[in-house]
Coordinates of C-alpha atoms and ligand atoms in Angstrom, one line a residue:
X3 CA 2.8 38.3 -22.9
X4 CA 3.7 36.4 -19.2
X5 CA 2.3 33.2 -17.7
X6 CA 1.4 33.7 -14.6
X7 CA 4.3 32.9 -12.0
X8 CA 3.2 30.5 -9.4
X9 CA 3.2 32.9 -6.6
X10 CA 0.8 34.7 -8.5
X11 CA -1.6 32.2 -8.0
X12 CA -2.8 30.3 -5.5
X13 CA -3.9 27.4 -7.5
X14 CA -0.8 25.7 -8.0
X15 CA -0.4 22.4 -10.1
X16 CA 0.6 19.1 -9.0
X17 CA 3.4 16.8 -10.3
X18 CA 2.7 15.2 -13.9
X19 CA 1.4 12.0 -14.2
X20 CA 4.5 10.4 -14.6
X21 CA 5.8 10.9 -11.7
X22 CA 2.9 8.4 -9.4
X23 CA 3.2 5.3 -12.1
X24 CA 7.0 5.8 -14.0
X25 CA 9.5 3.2 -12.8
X26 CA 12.6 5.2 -13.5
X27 CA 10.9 8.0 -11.7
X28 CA 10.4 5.6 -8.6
X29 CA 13.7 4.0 -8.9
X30 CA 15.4 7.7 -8.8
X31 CA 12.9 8.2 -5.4
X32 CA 13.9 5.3 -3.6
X33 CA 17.8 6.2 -4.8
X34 CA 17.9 9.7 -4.0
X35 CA 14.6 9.9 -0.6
X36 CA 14.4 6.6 0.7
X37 CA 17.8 6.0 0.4
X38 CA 19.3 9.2 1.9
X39 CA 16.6 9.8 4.1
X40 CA 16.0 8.3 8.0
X41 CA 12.6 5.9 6.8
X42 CA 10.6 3.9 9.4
X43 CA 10.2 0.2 9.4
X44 CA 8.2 0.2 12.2
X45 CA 7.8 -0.1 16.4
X46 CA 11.1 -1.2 18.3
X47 CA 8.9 -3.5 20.1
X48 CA 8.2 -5.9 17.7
X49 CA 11.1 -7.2 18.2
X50 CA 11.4 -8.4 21.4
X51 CA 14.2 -10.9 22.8
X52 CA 17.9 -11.7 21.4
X53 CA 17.8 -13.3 18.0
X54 CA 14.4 -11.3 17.0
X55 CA 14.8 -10.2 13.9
X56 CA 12.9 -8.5 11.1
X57 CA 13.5 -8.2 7.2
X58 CA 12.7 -5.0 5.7
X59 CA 13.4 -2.9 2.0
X60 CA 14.8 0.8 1.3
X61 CA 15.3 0.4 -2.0
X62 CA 17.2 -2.6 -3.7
X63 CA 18.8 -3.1 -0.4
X64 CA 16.9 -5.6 1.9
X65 CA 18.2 -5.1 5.3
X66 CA 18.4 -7.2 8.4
X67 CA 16.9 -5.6 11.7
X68 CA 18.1 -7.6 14.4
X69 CA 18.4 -7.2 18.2
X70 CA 21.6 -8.5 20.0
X71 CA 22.3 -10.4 23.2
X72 CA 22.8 -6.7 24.8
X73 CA 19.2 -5.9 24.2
X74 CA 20.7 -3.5 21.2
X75 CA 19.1 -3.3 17.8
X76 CA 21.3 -3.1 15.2
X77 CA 20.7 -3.3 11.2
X78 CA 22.7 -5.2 8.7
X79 CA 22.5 -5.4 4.8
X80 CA 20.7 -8.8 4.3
X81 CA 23.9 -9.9 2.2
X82 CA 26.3 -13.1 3.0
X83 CA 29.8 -11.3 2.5
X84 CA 31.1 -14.5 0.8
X85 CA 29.8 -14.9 -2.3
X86 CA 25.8 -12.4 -1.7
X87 CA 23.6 -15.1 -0.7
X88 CA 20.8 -13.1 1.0
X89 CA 20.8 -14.4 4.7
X90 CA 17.4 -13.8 6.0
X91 CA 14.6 -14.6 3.8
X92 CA 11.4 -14.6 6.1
X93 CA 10.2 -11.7 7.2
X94 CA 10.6 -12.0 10.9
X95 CA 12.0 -14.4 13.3
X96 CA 14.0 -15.4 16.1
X97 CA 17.5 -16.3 15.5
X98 CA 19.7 -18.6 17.8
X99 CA 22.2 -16.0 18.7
X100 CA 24.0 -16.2 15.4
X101 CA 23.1 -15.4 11.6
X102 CA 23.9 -18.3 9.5
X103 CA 24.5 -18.2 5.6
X104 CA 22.9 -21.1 4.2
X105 CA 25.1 -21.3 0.9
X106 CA 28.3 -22.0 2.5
X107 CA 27.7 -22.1 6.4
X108 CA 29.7 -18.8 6.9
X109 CA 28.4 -17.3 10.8
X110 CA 27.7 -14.3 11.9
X111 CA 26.8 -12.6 15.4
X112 CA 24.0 -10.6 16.1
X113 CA 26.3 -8.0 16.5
X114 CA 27.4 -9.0 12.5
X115 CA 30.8 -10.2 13.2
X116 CA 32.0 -12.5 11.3
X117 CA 32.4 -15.9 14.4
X118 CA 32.1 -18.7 11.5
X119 CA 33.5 -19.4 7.7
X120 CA 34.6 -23.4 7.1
X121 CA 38.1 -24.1 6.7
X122 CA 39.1 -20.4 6.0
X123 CA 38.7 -18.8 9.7
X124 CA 41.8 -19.9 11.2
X125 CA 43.6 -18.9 7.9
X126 CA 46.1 -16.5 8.8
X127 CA 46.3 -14.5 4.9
X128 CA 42.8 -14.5 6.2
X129 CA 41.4 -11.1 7.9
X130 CA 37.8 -11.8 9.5
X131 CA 37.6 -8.5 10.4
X132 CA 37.2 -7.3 6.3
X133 CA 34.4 -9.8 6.1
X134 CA 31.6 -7.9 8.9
X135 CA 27.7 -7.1 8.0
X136 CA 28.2 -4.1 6.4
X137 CA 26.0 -2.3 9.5
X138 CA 23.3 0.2 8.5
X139 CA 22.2 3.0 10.7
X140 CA 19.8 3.0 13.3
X141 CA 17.7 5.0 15.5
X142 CA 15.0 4.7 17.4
X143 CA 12.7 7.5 17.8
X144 CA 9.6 7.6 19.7
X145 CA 9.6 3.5 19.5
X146 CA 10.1 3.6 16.1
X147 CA 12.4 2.4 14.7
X148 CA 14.1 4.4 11.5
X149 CA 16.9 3.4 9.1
X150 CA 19.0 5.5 6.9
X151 CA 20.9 4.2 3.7
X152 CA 23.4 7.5 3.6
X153 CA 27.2 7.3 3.4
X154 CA 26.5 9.9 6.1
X155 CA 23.4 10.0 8.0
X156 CA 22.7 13.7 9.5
X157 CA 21.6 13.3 12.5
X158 CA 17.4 11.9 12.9
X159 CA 16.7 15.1 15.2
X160 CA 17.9 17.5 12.1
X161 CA 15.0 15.4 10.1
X162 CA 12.0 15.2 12.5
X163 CA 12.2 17.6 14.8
X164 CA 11.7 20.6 12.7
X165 CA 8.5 19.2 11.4
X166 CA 6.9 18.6 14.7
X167 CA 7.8 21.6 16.2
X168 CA 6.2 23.4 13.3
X169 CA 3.3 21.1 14.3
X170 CA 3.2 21.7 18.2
X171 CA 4.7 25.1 18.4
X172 CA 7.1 23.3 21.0
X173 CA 8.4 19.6 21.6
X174 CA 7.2 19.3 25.1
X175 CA 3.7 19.7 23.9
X176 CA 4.1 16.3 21.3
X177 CA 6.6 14.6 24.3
X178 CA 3.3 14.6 26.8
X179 CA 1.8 12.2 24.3
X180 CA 4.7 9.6 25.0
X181 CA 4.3 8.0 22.0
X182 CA 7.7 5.8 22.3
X183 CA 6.4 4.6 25.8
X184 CA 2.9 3.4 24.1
X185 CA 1.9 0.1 22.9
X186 CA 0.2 -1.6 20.2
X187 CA -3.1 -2.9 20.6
X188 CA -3.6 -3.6 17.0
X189 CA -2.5 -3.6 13.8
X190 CA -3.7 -3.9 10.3
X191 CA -1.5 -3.9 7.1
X192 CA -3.2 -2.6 3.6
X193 CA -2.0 -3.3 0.4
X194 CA -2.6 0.1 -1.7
X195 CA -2.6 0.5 -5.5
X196 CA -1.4 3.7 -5.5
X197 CA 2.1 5.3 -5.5
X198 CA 3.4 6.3 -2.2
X199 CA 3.2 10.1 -3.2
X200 CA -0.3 10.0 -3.5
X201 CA -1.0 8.9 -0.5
X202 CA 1.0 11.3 1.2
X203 CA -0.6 13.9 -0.6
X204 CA -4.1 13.2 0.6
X205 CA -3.4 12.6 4.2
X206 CA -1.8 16.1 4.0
X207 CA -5.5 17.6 3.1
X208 CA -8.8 17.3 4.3
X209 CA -10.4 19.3 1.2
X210 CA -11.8 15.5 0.8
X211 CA -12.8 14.9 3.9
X212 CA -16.2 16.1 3.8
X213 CA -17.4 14.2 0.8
X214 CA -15.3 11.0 1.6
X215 CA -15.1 10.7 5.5
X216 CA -18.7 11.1 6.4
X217 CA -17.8 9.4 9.7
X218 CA -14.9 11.0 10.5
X219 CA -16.5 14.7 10.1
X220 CA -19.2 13.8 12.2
X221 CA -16.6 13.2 15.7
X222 CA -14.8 16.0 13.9
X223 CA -16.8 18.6 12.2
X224 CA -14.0 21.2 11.4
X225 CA -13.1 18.9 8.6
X226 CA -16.5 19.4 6.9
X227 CA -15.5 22.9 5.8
X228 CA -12.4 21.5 4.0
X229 CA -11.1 24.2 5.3
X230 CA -9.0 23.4 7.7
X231 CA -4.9 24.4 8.1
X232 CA -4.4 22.7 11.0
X233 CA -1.7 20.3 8.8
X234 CA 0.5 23.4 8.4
X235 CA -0.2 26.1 11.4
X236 CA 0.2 24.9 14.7
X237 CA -3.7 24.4 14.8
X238 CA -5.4 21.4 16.1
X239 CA -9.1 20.3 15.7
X240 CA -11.4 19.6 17.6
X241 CA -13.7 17.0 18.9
X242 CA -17.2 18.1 18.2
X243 CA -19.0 19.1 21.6
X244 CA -21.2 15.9 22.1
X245 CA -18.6 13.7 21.2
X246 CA -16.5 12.1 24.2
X247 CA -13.5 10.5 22.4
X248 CA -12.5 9.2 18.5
X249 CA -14.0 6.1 18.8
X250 CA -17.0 4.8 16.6
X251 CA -19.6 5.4 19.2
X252 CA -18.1 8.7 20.1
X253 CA -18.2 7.7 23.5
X254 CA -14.8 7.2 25.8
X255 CA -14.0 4.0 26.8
X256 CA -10.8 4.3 28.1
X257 CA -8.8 7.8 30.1
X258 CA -7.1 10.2 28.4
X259 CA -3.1 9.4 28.0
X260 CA -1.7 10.2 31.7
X261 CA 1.0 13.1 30.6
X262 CA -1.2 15.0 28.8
X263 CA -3.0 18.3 30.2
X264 CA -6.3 19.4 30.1
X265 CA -5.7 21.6 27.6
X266 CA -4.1 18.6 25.5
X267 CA -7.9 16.9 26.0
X268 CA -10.4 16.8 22.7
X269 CA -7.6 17.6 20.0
X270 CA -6.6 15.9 17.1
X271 CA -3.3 16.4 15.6
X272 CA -2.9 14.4 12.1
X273 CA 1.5 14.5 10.9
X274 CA 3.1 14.0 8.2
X275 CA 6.7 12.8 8.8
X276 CA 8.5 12.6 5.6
X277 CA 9.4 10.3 4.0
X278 CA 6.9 7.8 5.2
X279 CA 5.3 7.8 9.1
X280 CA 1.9 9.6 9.5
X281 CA 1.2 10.3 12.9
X282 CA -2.2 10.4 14.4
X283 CA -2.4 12.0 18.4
X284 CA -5.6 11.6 20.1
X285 CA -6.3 12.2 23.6
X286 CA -6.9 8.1 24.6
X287 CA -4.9 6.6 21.9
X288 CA -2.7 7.2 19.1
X289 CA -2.5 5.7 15.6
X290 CA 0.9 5.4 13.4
X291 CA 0.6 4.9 9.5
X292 CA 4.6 3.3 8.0
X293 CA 4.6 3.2 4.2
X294 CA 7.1 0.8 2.0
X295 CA 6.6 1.7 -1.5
X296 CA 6.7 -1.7 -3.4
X297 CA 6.8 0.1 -7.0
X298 CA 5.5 3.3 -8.6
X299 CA 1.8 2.2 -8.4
X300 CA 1.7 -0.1 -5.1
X301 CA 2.5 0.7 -1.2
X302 CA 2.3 -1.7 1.7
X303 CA 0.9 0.3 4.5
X304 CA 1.0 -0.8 8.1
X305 CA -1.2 0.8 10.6
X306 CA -0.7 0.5 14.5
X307 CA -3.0 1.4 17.3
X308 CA -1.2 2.5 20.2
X309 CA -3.0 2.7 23.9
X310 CA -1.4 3.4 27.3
X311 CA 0.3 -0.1 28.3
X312 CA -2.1 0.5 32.0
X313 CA -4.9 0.7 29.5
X314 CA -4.0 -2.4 27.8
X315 CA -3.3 -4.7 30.7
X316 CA -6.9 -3.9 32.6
X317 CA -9.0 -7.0 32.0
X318 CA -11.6 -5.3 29.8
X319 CA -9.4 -3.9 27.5
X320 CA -10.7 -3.1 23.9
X321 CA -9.1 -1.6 20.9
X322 CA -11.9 -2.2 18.2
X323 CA -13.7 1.5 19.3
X324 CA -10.7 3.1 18.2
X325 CA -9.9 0.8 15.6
X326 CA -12.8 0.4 13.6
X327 CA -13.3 4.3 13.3
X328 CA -10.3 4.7 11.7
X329 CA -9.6 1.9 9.5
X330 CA -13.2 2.9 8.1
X331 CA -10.9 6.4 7.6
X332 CA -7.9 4.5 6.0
X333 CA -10.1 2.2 4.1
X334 CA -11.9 5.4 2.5
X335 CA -8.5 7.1 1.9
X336 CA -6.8 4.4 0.2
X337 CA -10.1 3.7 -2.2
X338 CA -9.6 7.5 -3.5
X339 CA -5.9 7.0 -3.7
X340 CA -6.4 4.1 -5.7
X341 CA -8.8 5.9 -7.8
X342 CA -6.4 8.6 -8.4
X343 CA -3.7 6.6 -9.3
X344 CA -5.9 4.5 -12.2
X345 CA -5.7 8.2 -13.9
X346 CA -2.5 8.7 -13.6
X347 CA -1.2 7.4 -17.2
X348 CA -4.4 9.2 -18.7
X349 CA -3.5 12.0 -21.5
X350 CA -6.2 14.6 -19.3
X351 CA -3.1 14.1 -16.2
X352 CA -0.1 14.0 -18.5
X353 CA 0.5 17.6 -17.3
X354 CA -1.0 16.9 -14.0
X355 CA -3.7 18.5 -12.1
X356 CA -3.9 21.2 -9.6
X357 CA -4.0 21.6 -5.7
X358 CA -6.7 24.7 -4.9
X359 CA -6.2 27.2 -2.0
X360 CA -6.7 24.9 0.7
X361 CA -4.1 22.4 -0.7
X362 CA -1.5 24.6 -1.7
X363 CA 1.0 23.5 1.1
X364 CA 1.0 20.0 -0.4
X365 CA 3.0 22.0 -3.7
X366 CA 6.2 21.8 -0.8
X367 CA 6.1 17.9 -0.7
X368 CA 6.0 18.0 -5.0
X369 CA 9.1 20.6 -4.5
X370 CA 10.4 18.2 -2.3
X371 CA 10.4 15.4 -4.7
X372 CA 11.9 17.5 -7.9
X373 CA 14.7 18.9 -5.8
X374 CA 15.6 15.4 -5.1
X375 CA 14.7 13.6 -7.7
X376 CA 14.6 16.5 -10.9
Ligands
FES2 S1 27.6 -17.0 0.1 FE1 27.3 -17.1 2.2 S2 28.6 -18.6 2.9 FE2 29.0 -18.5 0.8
FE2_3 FE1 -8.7 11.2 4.3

């Protein structure tokens, strides 16, 4: 007698339930995926002058994002190289051209030098140059601004690119949205009760969307069926024909993104970019999801509205048609996520569930997560 191998079948099952509410399980995540992994902590410009700065967590680490006199943005662990005191502990600012430990006075630059440390700098058994932030690296990709934790980071093309060429069949047709050239008009920041997975996992099908996003199917009809691969085939959908743009009314109030072409017009492209952007392209605007996991059952989810910066600085200029479609969207997706994750230490999900047909590409992100975290 054989079980059936999972190629057999195409209902494939998901992770157990451990795995979306077990600390050790999220600790080994953040350990071996956040931390080896380019993550976003959000748009490049929100911070904006020397000495802006903003605090952000990968893991245990809690990392200062800071941009220098040069204009450049660099990130340092958040950790006095004295004796640990964190540095920074708001969650943004503007600093005056140094970083300043508060336990002892030692200095830093904004390029994390050490410039300042009472009594002991002009010591000469004393090496400044040993006593640095410990820098952490930095890219920024399509405005965003991404961080990896790894001894060695490969390089952030090798992570991203692959997946949105998948996507678009080629990178010039996802460059002619310009996304890292785009501004924000708005943002809102949700605090989920559900584990970070989860909410991956449903963005990356819309076999919900037809009972839960009533709105949503209704400006975009292929996602009644359920049915559609466009997350894994190249596909986009499409506007339904009386509909204008994504906006609440359904009507445009604002021109298409100038470097797109006409054939770029109408489409919706949803993205997963592991391990925590979701990418939203639509012809007038575009929307970014960032997620930071704050422990196996809760994640801090920031969501920006970005609009050509021409757009933004005409006089009548108004997000909320754009925004209040979707955060009805992110609203109804979180609900479910939360509902999902209540179940999650139940005895019926100790052996998980199962992702039918239509889902089954979501069993590569599970894969994901074992190969990394076992
Ligand atoms: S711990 Fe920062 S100066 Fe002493
Ligand atoms: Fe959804």
């Amino acid at each position: 007698m054989t079980t059936m191998a999972r190629s057999e079948t195409p209902f494939v099952s998901t992770l157990p339930g451990r795995y979306y509410y077990d600390q050790a399980i999220y600790d080994l995540e953040q350990e071996r995926i956040f931390s080896q992994m380019w993550v976003c902590v959000g748009r490049a410009d929100a911070i904006i002058g020397p000495g802006s700065y903003a605090v952000v967590t990968i893991g245990r680490e809690s990392i200062i994002v800071v941009r220098g006199r040069d204009d450049v943005l660099r990130a340092f662990l958040n950790v006095c190289r004295h004796r640990g005191a964190r540095l920074c502990n708001e969650a943004s600012g503007r600093l005056k051209g140094s970083i300043q430990c508060h336990y002892h006075a030692w200095t830093y630059g904004l390029d994390g030098r050490l410039i300042g440390a009472p009594n002991v700098l002009s010591d000469e058994q004393f090496d400044r140059a040993l006593y640095g932030l410990l820098p952490v690296a930095l890219e920024v990709w399509e405005g965003l601004v991404w961080l990896n934790l790894a001894d060695k980071p490969a390089p952030i093309a090798d992570q991203l690119n692959e997946t949105i060429v998948e996507r678009f069949g080629d990178y010039a047709a996802f460059a002619r949205y310009d996304v890292g050239n785009l501004k924000v008009g708005k943002t809102i920041v949700y605090d989920v009760q559900a584990n970070w997975k989860l909410i991956l996992e449903n963005f990356m099908e819309c076999y919900h969307c037809a009972p839960m996003h009533p709105e949503f199917c209704q400006l975009l009809p292929e996602f009644k069926t359920g049915i559609v691969s466009d997350y894994v085939n190249g596909e986009a959908a499409r506007l339904a024909e009386h509909v204008e743009a994504f906006t609440i009314t359904g009507k445009a109030s604002r021109p298409p993104l100038p470097g797109l072409l006409p054939e770029d017009l109408r489409q919706y492209y949803g993205i997963v970019l592991q391990p925590n952007a979701l990418l939203n392209l639509l012809h007038d605007h575009v929307v970014i999801h960032w997620l930071v996991p704050d422990g196996p059952a809760r994640t801090r989810i920031t969501c920006d509205w970005l609009f050509d910066p021409a757009v933004m600085a005409r006089e009548d200029f108004d997000p909320m048609d754009a925004v209040e479609i979707f955060d009805i969207v992110n609203k109804q997706d979180w609900e479910v996520c939360q509902w999902t994750q209540l179940s999650m230490g139940s005895r019926a999900y100790k052996s998980g569930g199962v992702y039918v047909p239509v889902e089954q590409h979501i069993r590569a992100f599970a894969d994901f997560v074992l190969e990394r975290v076992g």
